[in-house]
């Protein structure tokens, strides 16, 4: 059956990360062995299969996961975190707490088995091989377990005993069932299937619990065993708690009890982005997707900027920009081996967007000036690509439809078998050209600003001409995802609305039809009126698009569905693929998935505020339902970063026909002012801003032209 797991690791430093799975198995490092807990009590060996398991996170959101297993007379809790083992060694810590939940004294043995398996099951086989992790030698030496020649398991609690067996003499099941250790303290096994066991004997009074701590240094390990007078796991625990609380509370969200657990889910998703990060590299995963895509990185960068982590974005842009190719191409992907040679024609635009977003949120012109030569070369590469579709053969006849577009590519996974002219590439390129013009303006590069504006306008005309021609040729009423296929892809179109900012330039009737069709399918899938086996939570980006299109109720309905696809929900994470049957042993992609987590952060924050590019306004509360405001608690957000500064606001309902909005922070009032978008059914009748009556141009929204502001919104009597 399917095995779910979550990541444990440092905040973007050491490139090693461990996993804890839902059965309580702790995986030491990527493709590493696991530590599997067993308990022998009352003459019985208790395993994960005998337990009722409850997952949780420390404080409800910190990336310090726990599994509580209740079996017979006891409860076993497994908690894992990352920290400093010695001044020169990072690693994982595992805490195993055994509690006597019976009304009599309990004699028990806690067994911690070192097994040649991964927490990642064998059907997770993209860019790695899940399943087995060879153990060829085990030694009990210097109060630690040496595995494959390195000190890899260090008991931090006194009293540990150790035994091991090779594959040929493996009597693990028999030994543990009898409450005893395997016989040897050192084994070698050419097959790679050796097994070791640490054991603790304990006596527990009724209600009493005891902790047992392990340290698992990240390889290559030269860690010395901590001296007895050194703190065991407590200092690392305290350091991890304080570090993550500081890093993850840059944006504070307060919501009524009746609302979804958005605040905790946002903070945990942010933690996963920071853990997946390997120094300057922003990565969507720590196993299958332990690489950097500029596509994922641009969205992750956006989420980091909105939550107050610009330094990580700057470092990423400098690192990834350095891999620009000689012809100006931004590679689609890179890892420790360097840039990937595959050409995916969205990459240039995504790099330019990420750099422009970084400047819009920070005002850091020094970094923009440093990277400006890369901007110039990137636009040059865009022009080179575009020129391939501007030759004579594309000016007339059947090929006219491709004129001026980006060439075919496989930037969308669905096109891997046959490259096509994808509007995803075109719209991201358009986003990049808009941002290249913006960056030129920032630096006072007037000639480049004018030139990039001309290129952008000409390219936009070609893209929208091709889009309308594709619709006409194929007879579709929705916005197609590619020219050749005229395929339906609401996830891609959602991004055209969100980060790409083309909502008001897309064919409006077709845009509406796209999400009408999407919602019809969503309803049929939700109620099992269409057959379905799985879906990808990339569709969480549709939530943000619906908010921006004024479809508040649909956005919240989809958001609740997406939250139900977390596995497990208590760990606030998504796999790349969600299966209808959670136990089905099928491909997950990676989990927690960073790109999806970043899209979720953007979607959740858009409920509270988003920048509307068409009129340069900041729109507030467009995804907030009346029920949240009119609850006893109301709602508030504090520390949300925007392109115009930091936003704080609280929204309450002191009377049945009145809302009160207090807006503060460090904003500079945007050119389009602040717009409060009201839910359907709320008709604005009275409006005061800072105690003075304000004009009402539209009963469905309030325009606020002052900052800070205390706004009172009065509604028509119901």
PDB file of C-alpha atoms in Angstrom, residues 299-487:
ATOM      1  CA  UNK A 299       6.898  30.618  -8.469  1.00  0.00           C
ATOM      2  CA  UNK A 300       8.816  29.641  -5.343  1.00  0.00           C
ATOM      3  CA  UNK A 301      10.591  33.006  -5.519  1.00  0.00           C
ATOM      4  CA  UNK A 302       7.228  34.779  -5.692  1.00  0.00           C
ATOM      5  CA  UNK A 303       5.987  32.934  -2.599  1.00  0.00           C
ATOM      6  CA  UNK A 304       9.201  33.724  -0.714  1.00  0.00           C
ATOM      7  CA  UNK A 305       8.914  37.406  -1.585  1.00  0.00           C
ATOM      8  CA  UNK A 306       5.312  37.609  -0.392  1.00  0.00           C
ATOM      9  CA  UNK A 307       6.289  35.998   2.911  1.00  0.00           C
ATOM     10  CA  UNK A 308       9.336  38.179   3.549  1.00  0.00           C
ATOM     11  CA  UNK A 309      12.331  36.119   2.398  1.00  0.00           C
ATOM     12  CA  UNK A 310      13.993  38.209  -0.333  1.00  0.00           C
ATOM     13  CA  UNK A 311      17.603  37.196   0.383  1.00  0.00           C
ATOM     14  CA  UNK A 312      16.910  33.642  -0.737  1.00  0.00           C
ATOM     15  CA  UNK A 313      15.471  34.970  -3.992  1.00  0.00           C
ATOM     16  CA  UNK A 314      18.468  37.224  -4.645  1.00  0.00           C
ATOM     17  CA  UNK A 315      20.894  34.340  -4.072  1.00  0.00           C
ATOM     18  CA  UNK A 316      18.859  32.116  -6.382  1.00  0.00           C
ATOM     19  CA  UNK A 317      18.815  34.669  -9.200  1.00  0.00           C
ATOM     20  CA  UNK A 318      22.559  35.238  -9.000  1.00  0.00           C
ATOM     21  CA  UNK A 319      23.264  31.491  -8.930  1.00  0.00           C
ATOM     22  CA  UNK A 320      20.866  30.457 -11.673  1.00  0.00           C
ATOM     23  CA  UNK A 321      21.665  33.464 -13.854  1.00  0.00           C
ATOM     24  CA  UNK A 322      25.310  32.413 -13.900  1.00  0.00           C
ATOM     25  CA  UNK A 323      24.277  29.327 -15.906  1.00  0.00           C
ATOM     26  CA  UNK A 324      22.982  31.415 -18.788  1.00  0.00           C
ATOM     27  CA  UNK A 325      24.206  29.941 -22.072  1.00  0.00           C
ATOM     28  CA  UNK A 326      26.452  31.719 -24.565  1.00  0.00           C
ATOM     29  CA  UNK A 327      23.496  32.472 -26.866  1.00  0.00           C
ATOM     30  CA  UNK A 328      21.570  34.096 -23.992  1.00  0.00           C
ATOM     31  CA  UNK A 329      19.315  31.114 -23.282  1.00  0.00           C
ATOM     32  CA  UNK A 330      18.237  30.605 -19.695  1.00  0.00           C
ATOM     33  CA  UNK A 331      18.349  26.842 -19.066  1.00  0.00           C
ATOM     34  CA  UNK A 332      15.164  25.144 -17.980  1.00  0.00           C
ATOM     35  CA  UNK A 333      16.857  23.124 -15.277  1.00  0.00           C
ATOM     36  CA  UNK A 334      20.111  22.739 -13.370  1.00  0.00           C
ATOM     37  CA  UNK A 335      21.658  20.712 -10.581  1.00  0.00           C
ATOM     38  CA  UNK A 336      25.128  19.943  -9.209  1.00  0.00           C
ATOM     39  CA  UNK A 337      26.148  18.753 -12.688  1.00  0.00           C
ATOM     40  CA  UNK A 338      25.303  22.100 -14.287  1.00  0.00           C
ATOM     41  CA  UNK A 339      22.629  23.227 -16.740  1.00  0.00           C
ATOM     42  CA  UNK A 340      20.299  20.870 -18.576  1.00  0.00           C
ATOM     43  CA  UNK A 341      20.588  20.954 -22.359  1.00  0.00           C
ATOM     44  CA  UNK A 342      16.837  20.595 -22.991  1.00  0.00           C
ATOM     45  CA  UNK A 343      15.313  23.719 -24.541  1.00  0.00           C
ATOM     46  CA  UNK A 344      12.035  24.747 -22.960  1.00  0.00           C
ATOM     47  CA  UNK A 345      10.908  28.080 -24.275  1.00  0.00           C
ATOM     48  CA  UNK A 346       9.248  29.424 -21.144  1.00  0.00           C
ATOM     49  CA  UNK A 347      12.549  29.680 -19.251  1.00  0.00           C
ATOM     50  CA  UNK A 348      13.684  33.103 -20.487  1.00  0.00           C
ATOM     51  CA  UNK A 349      10.443  34.767 -19.467  1.00  0.00           C
ATOM     52  CA  UNK A 350      10.391  33.103 -16.062  1.00  0.00           C
ATOM     53  CA  UNK A 351      13.886  34.326 -15.219  1.00  0.00           C
ATOM     54  CA  UNK A 352      13.029  37.896 -16.217  1.00  0.00           C
ATOM     55  CA  UNK A 353       9.805  37.739 -14.204  1.00  0.00           C
ATOM     56  CA  UNK A 354      11.585  36.478 -11.080  1.00  0.00           C
ATOM     57  CA  UNK A 355      14.180  39.260 -11.288  1.00  0.00           C
ATOM     58  CA  UNK A 356      11.541  41.936 -11.816  1.00  0.00           C
ATOM     59  CA  UNK A 357       9.455  40.594  -8.918  1.00  0.00           C
ATOM     60  CA  UNK A 358      12.538  40.677  -6.726  1.00  0.00           C
ATOM     61  CA  UNK A 359      13.037  44.346  -7.531  1.00  0.00           C
ATOM     62  CA  UNK A 360       9.355  45.216  -7.139  1.00  0.00           C
ATOM     63  CA  UNK A 361       9.385  43.771  -3.628  1.00  0.00           C
ATOM     64  CA  UNK A 362      12.803  45.003  -2.505  1.00  0.00           C
ATOM     65  CA  UNK A 363      13.820  48.018  -4.597  1.00  0.00           C
ATOM     66  CA  UNK A 364      17.304  46.487  -4.848  1.00  0.00           C
ATOM     67  CA  UNK A 365      18.670  48.226  -7.927  1.00  0.00           C
ATOM     68  CA  UNK A 366      22.222  47.032  -7.230  1.00  0.00           C
ATOM     69  CA  UNK A 367      21.328  43.398  -7.940  1.00  0.00           C
ATOM     70  CA  UNK A 368      19.340  44.422 -11.015  1.00  0.00           C
ATOM     71  CA  UNK A 369      22.328  46.360 -12.336  1.00  0.00           C
ATOM     72  CA  UNK A 370      24.579  43.359 -11.653  1.00  0.00           C
ATOM     73  CA  UNK A 371      22.268  41.080 -13.649  1.00  0.00           C
ATOM     74  CA  UNK A 372      21.387  43.608 -16.360  1.00  0.00           C
ATOM     75  CA  UNK A 373      23.795  42.122 -18.938  1.00  0.00           C
ATOM     76  CA  UNK A 374      21.960  38.812 -18.495  1.00  0.00           C
ATOM     77  CA  UNK A 375      18.653  40.601 -19.091  1.00  0.00           C
ATOM     78  CA  UNK A 376      19.977  42.023 -22.355  1.00  0.00           C
ATOM     79  CA  UNK A 377      21.230  38.615 -23.525  1.00  0.00           C
ATOM     80  CA  UNK A 378      17.968  36.949 -22.489  1.00  0.00           C
ATOM     81  CA  UNK A 379      15.903  39.351 -24.589  1.00  0.00           C
ATOM     82  CA  UNK A 380      18.317  38.749 -27.432  1.00  0.00           C
ATOM     83  CA  UNK A 381      17.658  35.023 -27.167  1.00  0.00           C
ATOM     84  CA  UNK A 382      13.902  35.637 -27.151  1.00  0.00           C
ATOM     85  CA  UNK A 383      14.278  37.621 -30.344  1.00  0.00           C
ATOM     86  CA  UNK A 384      16.380  34.827 -31.859  1.00  0.00           C
ATOM     87  CA  UNK A 385      13.689  32.249 -31.046  1.00  0.00           C
ATOM     88  CA  UNK A 386      10.919  34.483 -32.299  1.00  0.00           C
ATOM     89  CA  UNK A 387      12.825  35.097 -35.505  1.00  0.00           C
ATOM     90  CA  UNK A 388      12.630  31.387 -36.309  1.00  0.00           C
ATOM     91  CA  UNK A 389       8.885  31.865 -36.843  1.00  0.00           C
ATOM     92  CA  UNK A 390       9.140  35.138 -38.770  1.00  0.00           C
ATOM     93  CA  UNK A 391      10.710  33.829 -41.973  1.00  0.00           C
ATOM     94  CA  UNK A 392       8.906  33.831 -45.335  1.00  0.00           C
ATOM     95  CA  UNK A 393       7.510  30.315 -44.881  1.00  0.00           C
ATOM     96  CA  UNK A 394       5.454  31.567 -41.902  1.00  0.00           C
ATOM     97  CA  UNK A 395       4.000  34.655 -43.562  1.00  0.00           C
ATOM     98  CA  UNK A 396       1.323  32.917 -45.617  1.00  0.00           C
ATOM     99  CA  UNK A 397      -0.551  29.655 -45.911  1.00  0.00           C
ATOM    100  CA  UNK A 398      -1.043  27.022 -43.231  1.00  0.00           C
ATOM    101  CA  UNK A 399       2.041  28.070 -41.282  1.00  0.00           C
ATOM    102  CA  UNK A 400       0.847  31.641 -40.939  1.00  0.00           C
ATOM    103  CA  UNK A 401      -0.786  30.706 -37.637  1.00  0.00           C
ATOM    104  CA  UNK A 402       2.669  30.179 -36.075  1.00  0.00           C
ATOM    105  CA  UNK A 403       4.061  33.542 -37.184  1.00  0.00           C
ATOM    106  CA  UNK A 404       6.067  35.315 -34.473  1.00  0.00           C
ATOM    107  CA  UNK A 405       5.473  32.667 -31.795  1.00  0.00           C
ATOM    108  CA  UNK A 406       7.992  30.755 -29.711  1.00  0.00           C
ATOM    109  CA  UNK A 407       9.041  27.525 -31.487  1.00  0.00           C
ATOM    110  CA  UNK A 408       7.775  24.131 -30.373  1.00  0.00           C
ATOM    111  CA  UNK A 409       9.020  22.846 -27.017  1.00  0.00           C
ATOM    112  CA  UNK A 410       8.225  20.364 -24.249  1.00  0.00           C
ATOM    113  CA  UNK A 411       7.974  22.867 -21.402  1.00  0.00           C
ATOM    114  CA  UNK A 412       4.667  21.204 -20.500  1.00  0.00           C
ATOM    115  CA  UNK A 413       4.969  17.560 -19.406  1.00  0.00           C
ATOM    116  CA  UNK A 414       1.988  16.638 -21.542  1.00  0.00           C
ATOM    117  CA  UNK A 415       3.958  17.570 -24.648  1.00  0.00           C
ATOM    118  CA  UNK A 416       6.932  15.349 -23.869  1.00  0.00           C
ATOM    119  CA  UNK A 417       6.089  12.886 -26.631  1.00  0.00           C
ATOM    120  CA  UNK A 418       5.632  15.521 -29.316  1.00  0.00           C
ATOM    121  CA  UNK A 419       6.715  19.183 -29.002  1.00  0.00           C
ATOM    122  CA  UNK A 420       4.074  21.770 -29.881  1.00  0.00           C
ATOM    123  CA  UNK A 421       3.663  25.541 -30.039  1.00  0.00           C
ATOM    124  CA  UNK A 422       2.449  26.044 -26.490  1.00  0.00           C
ATOM    125  CA  UNK A 423       0.785  29.285 -25.437  1.00  0.00           C
ATOM    126  CA  UNK A 424       2.380  28.600 -22.026  1.00  0.00           C
ATOM    127  CA  UNK A 425       5.727  29.442 -23.644  1.00  0.00           C
ATOM    128  CA  UNK A 426       4.299  32.491 -25.403  1.00  0.00           C
ATOM    129  CA  UNK A 427       2.556  33.978 -22.394  1.00  0.00           C
ATOM    130  CA  UNK A 428       5.600  33.473 -20.157  1.00  0.00           C
ATOM    131  CA  UNK A 429       7.722  35.107 -22.843  1.00  0.00           C
ATOM    132  CA  UNK A 430       5.272  38.012 -22.943  1.00  0.00           C
ATOM    133  CA  UNK A 431       5.555  38.288 -19.147  1.00  0.00           C
ATOM    134  CA  UNK A 432       9.336  38.368 -19.507  1.00  0.00           C
ATOM    135  CA  UNK A 433       9.265  41.102 -22.137  1.00  0.00           C
ATOM    136  CA  UNK A 434       6.999  43.230 -19.947  1.00  0.00           C
ATOM    137  CA  UNK A 435       9.465  42.759 -17.118  1.00  0.00           C
ATOM    138  CA  UNK A 436      12.527  43.413 -19.262  1.00  0.00           C
ATOM    139  CA  UNK A 437      10.977  46.774 -20.144  1.00  0.00           C
ATOM    140  CA  UNK A 438      10.285  47.382 -16.445  1.00  0.00           C
ATOM    141  CA  UNK A 439      13.886  46.556 -15.485  1.00  0.00           C
ATOM    142  CA  UNK A 440      15.222  48.840 -18.196  1.00  0.00           C
ATOM    143  CA  UNK A 441      13.099  51.638 -16.769  1.00  0.00           C
ATOM    144  CA  UNK A 442      14.391  50.933 -13.258  1.00  0.00           C
ATOM    145  CA  UNK A 443      17.969  51.394 -14.459  1.00  0.00           C
ATOM    146  CA  UNK A 444      17.242  54.406 -16.671  1.00  0.00           C
ATOM    147  CA  UNK A 445      18.109  52.457 -19.820  1.00  0.00           C
ATOM    148  CA  UNK A 446      15.778  54.527 -21.992  1.00  0.00           C
ATOM    149  CA  UNK A 447      16.696  53.053 -25.365  1.00  0.00           C
ATOM    150  CA  UNK A 448      16.285  49.494 -24.080  1.00  0.00           C
ATOM    151  CA  UNK A 449      13.020  50.429 -22.379  1.00  0.00           C
ATOM    152  CA  UNK A 450      11.583  51.763 -25.638  1.00  0.00           C
ATOM    153  CA  UNK A 451      12.913  48.859 -27.694  1.00  0.00           C
ATOM    154  CA  UNK A 452      11.622  46.204 -25.283  1.00  0.00           C
ATOM    155  CA  UNK A 453       8.241  47.892 -25.260  1.00  0.00           C
ATOM    156  CA  UNK A 454       8.086  47.694 -29.051  1.00  0.00           C
ATOM    157  CA  UNK A 455       9.126  44.039 -29.048  1.00  0.00           C
ATOM    158  CA  UNK A 456       6.539  43.292 -26.357  1.00  0.00           C
ATOM    159  CA  UNK A 457       3.719  44.987 -28.257  1.00  0.00           C
ATOM    160  CA  UNK A 458       4.537  43.224 -31.533  1.00  0.00           C
ATOM    161  CA  UNK A 459       4.857  39.856 -29.826  1.00  0.00           C
ATOM    162  CA  UNK A 460       1.581  40.308 -27.922  1.00  0.00           C
ATOM    163  CA  UNK A 461      -0.214  41.058 -31.199  1.00  0.00           C
ATOM    164  CA  UNK A 462       1.142  37.853 -32.759  1.00  0.00           C
ATOM    165  CA  UNK A 463       0.267  35.732 -29.711  1.00  0.00           C
ATOM    166  CA  UNK A 464      -3.330  36.899 -29.463  1.00  0.00           C
ATOM    167  CA  UNK A 465      -3.809  36.653 -33.219  1.00  0.00           C
ATOM    168  CA  UNK A 466      -2.598  33.030 -33.093  1.00  0.00           C
ATOM    169  CA  UNK A 467      -4.774  32.288 -30.079  1.00  0.00           C
ATOM    170  CA  UNK A 468      -7.928  33.562 -31.793  1.00  0.00           C
ATOM    171  CA  UNK A 469      -7.007  31.801 -35.038  1.00  0.00           C
ATOM    172  CA  UNK A 470      -6.546  28.526 -33.161  1.00  0.00           C
ATOM    173  CA  UNK A 471      -9.957  28.892 -31.553  1.00  0.00           C
ATOM    174  CA  UNK A 472     -11.570  29.617 -34.915  1.00  0.00           C
ATOM    175  CA  UNK A 473      -9.793  26.776 -36.730  1.00  0.00           C
ATOM    176  CA  UNK A 474     -10.588  24.197 -34.025  1.00  0.00           C
ATOM    177  CA  UNK A 475     -14.062  25.457 -33.187  1.00  0.00           C
ATOM    178  CA  UNK A 476     -13.393  25.692 -29.453  1.00  0.00           C
ATOM    179  CA  UNK A 477     -14.929  28.322 -27.201  1.00  0.00           C
ATOM    180  CA  UNK A 478     -12.288  28.087 -24.455  1.00  0.00           C
ATOM    181  CA  UNK A 479      -8.724  29.400 -24.494  1.00  0.00           C
ATOM    182  CA  UNK A 480      -6.550  26.652 -26.030  1.00  0.00           C
ATOM    183  CA  UNK A 481      -3.244  25.622 -24.476  1.00  0.00           C
ATOM    184  CA  UNK A 482      -1.424  25.005 -27.780  1.00  0.00           C
ATOM    185  CA  UNK A 483      -1.841  25.753 -31.454  1.00  0.00           C
ATOM    186  CA  UNK A 484      -1.597  22.200 -32.790  1.00  0.00           C
ATOM    187  CA  UNK A 485      -3.855  20.499 -30.242  1.00  0.00           C
ATOM    188  CA  UNK A 486      -6.221  23.301 -29.201  1.00  0.00           C
ATOM    189  CA  UNK A 487      -6.182  21.388 -25.911  1.00  0.00           C
TER     190      UNK A 487
END
